[in-house]
Amino acid sequence: MSPDILVVGGAHIDRRGRLFGPTRMGASNPGDWLEEPGGGAFNAASNLARLERRVRLIAPRGGDPNGERVAAAAERAGIEDCPIVFLDRTTPSYTAILETDGNLVIALADMALYDLFSPRRIRARSMRESLAAAGRVLCDANLPAETIAALATATRSLGKPLAAIAISPAKAVRLKPSLSLLDHVFMNVAEAEVVAGAPAREAAEWPDLLRRVGLRAGTVTMGGSLTVAFDETGAACLAPPPVASIADVTGAGDAFAAGYLSAHMDGEAMAEALRHGTACAAITLRSPHATAENLRPDLLKSGLALVPAATILS
């Protein structure tokens, strides 16, 4: 059966250490450790599958036990996993240290393997067949800039919408050469500043700043503050409801992207898709994992009851 969505990008091992007390830089800090499969593409694909979308994942990984762990987790989540395996390489990893409230102190991304996912991989027969079969495509900025450009060109020629997750300020710059070919970019405020090349003085400025650099549609999340969404015809903002007992911020942005896209696939308008993304992110913030294993359509429906209507911006 053809996938509803093809997801291309990062699927690796996430390691997160949580401090038990105040952060003391330059010193040993007591805490605990969690290790699990993750990555922007993997997290978004897992959430989409739990929302009962047919998902195919294409991601580079190494021929090692960690690569096998990612494959097993993808199968458990209900993803059709089609990895590109480099047998002589190790699977990428992301190692983060978090404060007691779940906020990031510092992280190290060991992801050189993704640089081997070159544009010629987009031209391979298996990739061309996956692109042709999918209803839409989602990628992340773990991919090299030239590969994102090749993917954007391929999806445009097929008439398939392509959305992208910016991942981090350092990687968001990889999206800039392809902005005019992307149908949507999911960003936080730091990533949006990189994409736009300038900060916004207030949230309502983001749509115009990002349109000026060629982006037709996108969302900018600002933590617990406003989230702004825009497309070619309008813009909307939403103040996320407070989330009590945040367990971990990791993966919340990927969950937002999955919720937004899933609603969009159901034909929901931008303002309603914004609510769905917000509800998915809130569910993930309450989970100790980067993807909430209990995420289901009925739980999302319950979460939506807590999310206010979006405000349309003039």
Short mmCIF file of C-alpha atoms in Angstrom, two decimals:
data_model
loop_
_atom_site.label_atom_id
_atom_site.label_comp_id
_atom_site.label_asym_id
_atom_site.label_seq_id
_atom_site.Cartn_x
_atom_site.Cartn_y
_atom_site.Cartn_z
CA MET A 1 0.00 0.00 0.00
CA SER A 2 1.33 3.44 -0.91
CA PRO A 3 2.42 5.62 2.02
CA ASP A 4 0.50 8.73 2.97
CA ILE A 5 3.82 10.42 3.62
CA LEU A 6 7.48 9.72 2.94
CA VAL A 7 9.85 10.96 5.67
CA VAL A 8 13.54 11.45 4.81
CA GLY A 9 16.27 12.48 7.24
CA GLY A 10 17.70 11.74 10.65
CA ALA A 11 17.10 8.48 12.52
CA HIS A 12 19.77 7.86 15.13
CA ILE A 13 20.42 7.30 18.84
CA ASP A 14 19.43 10.01 21.33
CA ARG A 15 21.28 10.09 24.66
CA ARG A 16 19.95 12.48 27.28
CA GLY A 17 21.35 13.12 30.72
CA ARG A 18 19.09 14.90 33.23
CA LEU A 19 20.57 16.85 36.13
CA PHE A 20 19.05 16.36 39.57
CA GLY A 21 19.86 19.88 40.78
CA PRO A 22 21.06 23.30 39.62
CA THR A 23 23.58 23.21 36.77
CA ARG A 24 27.18 23.64 37.92
CA MET A 25 29.33 24.32 34.90
CA GLY A 26 32.88 22.96 34.98
CA ALA A 27 31.94 20.44 37.68
CA SER A 28 30.48 16.96 38.09
CA ASN A 29 26.68 17.05 38.37
CA PRO A 30 24.49 14.23 39.74
CA GLY A 31 21.82 13.00 37.37
CA ASP A 32 20.48 10.06 35.37
CA TRP A 33 20.67 8.85 31.78
CA LEU A 34 18.19 7.86 29.03
CA GLU A 35 19.12 6.40 25.65
CA GLU A 36 16.62 5.72 22.85
CA PRO A 37 16.21 5.96 19.07
CA GLY A 38 15.44 9.49 17.90
CA GLY A 39 16.19 12.13 15.28
CA GLY A 40 13.89 14.69 13.67
CA ALA A 41 12.71 12.45 10.84
CA PHE A 42 12.38 9.40 13.09
CA ASN A 43 10.41 11.27 15.76
CA ALA A 44 8.05 12.87 13.25
CA ALA A 45 7.55 9.54 11.46
CA SER A 46 6.78 7.77 14.75
CA ASN A 47 4.19 10.39 15.71
CA LEU A 48 2.57 10.28 12.27
CA ALA A 49 2.36 6.48 12.43
CA ARG A 50 0.74 6.65 15.88
CA LEU A 51 -1.79 9.06 14.39
CA GLU A 52 -2.62 6.22 11.98
CA ARG A 53 -0.86 7.60 8.92
CA ARG A 54 0.90 5.21 6.55
CA VAL A 55 4.52 6.28 6.86
CA ARG A 56 7.65 5.26 4.98
CA LEU A 57 11.01 6.31 6.47
CA ILE A 58 14.24 6.60 4.49
CA ALA A 59 17.23 7.43 6.68
CA PRO A 60 20.97 6.70 6.61
CA ARG A 61 22.40 4.59 9.42
CA GLY A 62 25.38 2.43 10.21
CA GLY A 63 25.74 -1.32 10.11
CA ASP A 64 25.97 -1.59 13.90
CA PRO A 65 23.75 -2.59 16.86
CA ASN A 66 22.47 0.99 17.20
CA GLY A 67 21.26 0.86 13.61
CA GLU A 68 19.39 -2.32 14.50
CA ARG A 69 17.86 -0.58 17.54
CA VAL A 70 16.53 2.20 15.30
CA ALA A 71 15.07 -0.36 12.90
CA ALA A 72 13.37 -2.27 15.74
CA ALA A 73 11.89 0.95 17.18
CA ALA A 74 10.58 1.96 13.76
CA GLU A 75 8.85 -1.40 13.41
CA ARG A 76 7.25 -1.06 16.86
CA ALA A 77 5.93 2.38 15.93
CA GLY A 78 4.31 1.05 12.76
CA ILE A 79 6.71 2.71 10.31
CA GLU A 80 7.68 1.14 6.99
CA ASP A 81 11.44 1.41 7.44
CA CYS A 82 13.61 1.60 4.30
CA PRO A 83 17.09 2.53 5.60
CA ILE A 84 20.20 3.35 3.61
CA VAL A 85 22.78 1.29 5.50
CA PHE A 86 26.51 2.06 5.44
CA LEU A 87 27.86 -1.23 6.75
CA ASP A 88 31.32 0.11 7.67
CA ARG A 89 30.01 3.15 9.58
CA THR A 90 28.46 3.79 12.97
CA THR A 91 24.92 5.10 13.37
CA PRO A 92 24.82 8.83 14.22
CA SER A 93 24.03 9.97 17.75
CA TYR A 94 22.84 13.04 19.63
CA THR A 95 23.96 13.48 23.24
CA ALA A 96 22.30 16.16 25.38
CA ILE A 97 22.47 17.38 28.98
CA LEU A 98 19.17 18.69 30.35
CA GLU A 99 18.31 20.76 33.39
CA THR A 100 15.78 19.54 35.96
CA ASP A 101 12.98 21.37 34.10
CA GLY A 102 13.88 19.62 30.82
CA ASN A 103 15.56 22.59 29.16
CA LEU A 104 18.76 21.99 27.22
CA VAL A 105 22.14 22.89 28.75
CA ILE A 106 24.38 21.65 25.93
CA ALA A 107 24.34 18.94 23.27
CA LEU A 108 26.78 17.16 20.98
CA ALA A 109 25.68 15.91 17.56
CA ASP A 110 27.88 13.16 16.08
CA MET A 111 26.24 13.02 12.66
CA ALA A 112 28.94 12.97 9.99
CA LEU A 113 27.29 9.93 8.39
CA TYR A 114 24.43 12.09 7.12
CA ASP A 115 26.92 13.95 4.91
CA LEU A 116 27.27 10.72 2.89
CA PHE A 117 23.59 10.94 1.89
CA SER A 118 24.45 12.75 -1.32
CA PRO A 119 22.12 14.09 -4.06
CA ARG A 120 22.73 10.98 -6.16
CA ARG A 121 20.77 9.02 -3.56
CA ILE A 122 17.72 11.06 -4.55
CA ARG A 123 18.17 9.91 -8.14
CA ALA A 124 18.31 6.21 -7.19
CA ARG A 125 15.47 4.07 -8.49
CA SER A 126 14.20 3.08 -5.05
CA MET A 127 14.02 6.72 -3.95
CA ARG A 128 12.28 7.78 -7.15
CA GLU A 129 9.71 5.03 -6.65
CA SER A 130 9.13 6.07 -3.03
CA LEU A 131 8.69 9.69 -4.03
CA ALA A 132 6.21 8.75 -6.75
CA ALA A 133 4.19 6.55 -4.38
CA ALA A 134 3.90 9.00 -1.46
CA GLY A 135 1.15 11.54 -1.08
CA ARG A 136 3.57 14.09 0.40
CA VAL A 137 7.13 14.29 1.70
CA LEU A 138 8.75 15.52 4.92
CA CYS A 139 12.50 15.95 5.36
CA ASP A 140 14.74 17.37 8.04
CA ALA A 141 17.85 19.55 7.96
CA ASN A 142 20.09 16.70 9.08
CA LEU A 143 20.52 16.18 5.34
CA PRO A 144 23.21 18.13 3.42
CA ALA A 145 22.01 21.34 1.73
CA GLU A 146 22.62 19.99 -1.76
CA THR A 147 20.62 16.83 -0.96
CA ILE A 148 17.72 18.91 0.33
CA ALA A 149 17.88 20.91 -2.90
CA ALA A 150 17.85 17.73 -5.00
CA LEU A 151 14.90 16.38 -2.99
CA ALA A 152 13.02 19.68 -3.36
CA THR A 153 13.59 19.67 -7.12
CA ALA A 154 12.42 16.06 -7.40
CA THR A 155 9.25 16.60 -5.37
CA ARG A 156 8.42 19.77 -7.29
CA SER A 157 8.73 17.92 -10.62
CA LEU A 158 6.31 15.27 -9.29
CA GLY A 159 3.88 17.84 -7.90
CA LYS A 160 4.32 16.49 -4.35
CA PRO A 161 4.36 18.93 -1.38
CA LEU A 162 7.61 18.95 0.61
CA ALA A 163 7.81 20.16 4.21
CA ALA A 164 11.00 20.44 6.26
CA ILE A 165 11.98 20.47 9.93
CA ALA A 166 14.78 22.97 10.63
CA ILE A 167 16.35 20.83 13.45
CA SER A 168 18.71 23.49 14.88
CA PRO A 169 20.06 26.97 14.12
CA ALA A 170 23.31 25.42 12.84
CA LYS A 171 21.44 23.17 10.41
CA ALA A 172 18.60 25.51 9.45
CA VAL A 173 20.98 27.31 7.10
CA ARG A 174 20.92 24.20 4.88
CA LEU A 175 17.32 24.99 3.96
CA LYS A 176 18.04 28.48 2.64
CA PRO A 177 19.01 27.54 -0.96
CA SER A 178 15.73 25.62 -1.32
CA LEU A 179 13.24 27.93 0.40
CA SER A 180 11.30 28.75 -2.76
CA LEU A 181 10.79 25.02 -3.43
CA LEU A 182 9.63 24.10 0.08
CA ASP A 183 5.93 24.05 0.89
CA HIS A 184 6.38 24.45 4.65
CA VAL A 185 9.21 24.81 7.16
CA PHE A 186 8.81 24.01 10.87
CA MET A 187 11.10 26.25 12.98
CA ASN A 188 11.63 27.53 16.48
CA VAL A 189 12.46 31.19 16.93
CA ALA A 190 16.26 30.69 16.86
CA GLU A 191 16.01 28.70 13.63
CA ALA A 192 13.64 31.26 12.10
CA GLU A 193 16.22 34.00 12.71
CA VAL A 194 18.75 31.99 10.70
CA VAL A 195 16.30 31.31 7.87
CA ALA A 196 15.07 34.92 7.72
CA GLY A 197 18.50 36.43 8.29
CA ALA A 198 17.04 38.77 10.91
CA PRO A 199 15.13 38.67 14.21
CA ALA A 200 11.50 39.71 14.56
CA ARG A 201 10.68 42.50 16.99
CA GLU A 202 7.33 40.85 17.66
CA ALA A 203 5.75 37.53 16.72
CA ALA A 204 3.43 39.01 14.09
CA GLU A 205 6.44 40.06 11.99
CA TRP A 206 7.56 36.50 11.24
CA PRO A 207 5.29 35.86 8.24
CA ASP A 208 6.54 38.91 6.32
CA LEU A 209 10.20 38.33 7.26
CA LEU A 210 10.08 34.73 6.06
CA ARG A 211 8.09 35.49 2.92
CA ARG A 212 10.73 38.03 1.92
CA VAL A 213 13.36 35.28 1.72
CA GLY A 214 11.13 33.14 -0.49
CA LEU A 215 9.31 30.86 1.96
CA ARG A 216 5.64 30.38 1.09
CA ALA A 217 4.47 28.81 4.36
CA GLY A 218 5.85 27.91 7.76
CA THR A 219 5.45 27.85 11.51
CA VAL A 220 7.56 29.48 14.21
CA THR A 221 7.28 28.10 17.74
CA MET A 222 8.45 30.13 20.73
CA GLY A 223 8.35 27.64 23.59
CA GLY A 224 5.49 28.44 25.92
CA SER A 225 4.90 31.77 24.18
CA LEU A 226 3.09 32.36 20.88
CA THR A 227 3.28 30.05 17.89
CA VAL A 228 2.85 31.68 14.48
CA ALA A 229 1.76 29.95 11.27
CA PHE A 230 1.48 31.46 7.80
CA ASP A 231 0.88 30.51 4.20
CA GLU A 232 0.50 32.42 0.94
CA THR A 233 -2.91 33.79 1.88
CA GLY A 234 -2.80 34.53 5.59
CA ALA A 235 -1.33 34.06 9.03
CA ALA A 236 -2.46 32.95 12.48
CA CYS A 237 -1.04 32.77 15.99
CA LEU A 238 -1.82 30.71 19.05
CA ALA A 239 -0.79 30.91 22.70
CA PRO A 240 -0.13 27.30 23.84
CA PRO A 241 -1.81 26.40 27.13
CA PRO A 242 0.57 25.88 30.07
CA VAL A 243 1.89 22.33 30.39
CA ALA A 244 2.19 21.13 33.96
CA SER A 245 5.06 18.80 34.85
CA ILE A 246 7.14 19.01 31.69
CA ALA A 247 9.14 15.79 31.55
CA ASP A 248 11.40 16.57 28.59
CA VAL A 249 11.41 19.14 25.79
CA THR A 250 13.15 16.76 23.37
CA GLY A 251 10.97 15.91 20.37
CA ALA A 252 8.24 18.47 21.04
CA GLY A 253 8.97 20.32 17.80
CA ASP A 254 8.91 17.08 15.81
CA ALA A 255 5.56 16.19 17.42
CA PHE A 256 4.24 19.63 16.50
CA ALA A 257 5.22 19.03 12.86
CA ALA A 258 3.52 15.62 12.85
CA GLY A 259 0.30 16.96 14.36
CA TYR A 260 0.20 19.92 11.99
CA LEU A 261 0.81 17.79 8.90
CA SER A 262 -1.66 15.10 9.96
CA ALA A 263 -4.40 17.72 10.31
CA HIS A 264 -3.40 19.21 6.96
CA MET A 265 -3.76 15.77 5.36
CA ASP A 266 -7.31 15.68 6.69
CA GLY A 267 -8.02 18.94 4.89
CA GLU A 268 -7.98 21.14 7.99
CA ALA A 269 -7.25 24.84 7.54
CA MET A 270 -4.06 26.41 8.83
CA ALA A 271 -5.58 27.65 12.10
CA GLU A 272 -6.93 24.21 12.98
CA ALA A 273 -3.68 22.48 11.93
CA LEU A 274 -1.93 24.87 14.33
CA ARG A 275 -4.12 23.57 17.17
CA HIS A 276 -3.36 19.95 16.29
CA GLY A 277 0.37 20.61 16.27
CA THR A 278 0.15 22.36 19.62
CA ALA A 279 -1.81 19.49 21.19
CA CYS A 280 0.72 16.90 19.93
CA ALA A 281 3.61 18.94 21.30
CA ALA A 282 1.93 19.22 24.72
CA ILE A 283 1.41 15.43 24.88
CA THR A 284 5.10 14.93 24.07
CA LEU A 285 6.27 17.46 26.66
CA ARG A 286 4.60 15.35 29.35
CA SER A 287 6.42 12.20 28.18
CA PRO A 288 9.95 11.27 29.33
CA HIS A 289 10.57 10.03 25.77
CA ALA A 290 11.17 12.01 22.57
CA THR A 291 7.95 10.52 21.21
CA ALA A 292 4.93 9.85 23.41
CA GLU A 293 4.27 6.13 23.14
CA ASN A 294 0.62 6.65 24.16
CA LEU A 295 -0.09 9.12 21.34
CA ARG A 296 -3.24 8.05 19.50
CA PRO A 297 -6.04 9.89 17.69
CA ASP A 298 -8.31 9.65 20.74
CA LEU A 299 -5.63 11.12 23.04
CA LEU A 300 -5.04 13.90 20.52
CA LYS A 301 -8.76 14.62 20.52
CA SER A 302 -8.70 14.94 24.31
CA GLY A 303 -5.66 17.21 24.12
CA LEU A 304 -7.36 19.46 21.58
CA ALA A 305 -10.03 20.31 24.14
CA LEU A 306 -7.32 22.17 26.10
CA VAL A 307 -5.99 24.17 23.15
CA PRO A 308 -7.59 27.56 22.41
CA ALA A 309 -8.64 28.71 18.96
CA ALA A 310 -5.95 30.40 16.88
CA THR A 311 -6.13 34.12 16.22
CA ILE A 312 -6.08 35.20 12.58
CA LEU A 313 -3.50 37.92 11.95
CA SER A 314 -4.29 40.79 9.60
#
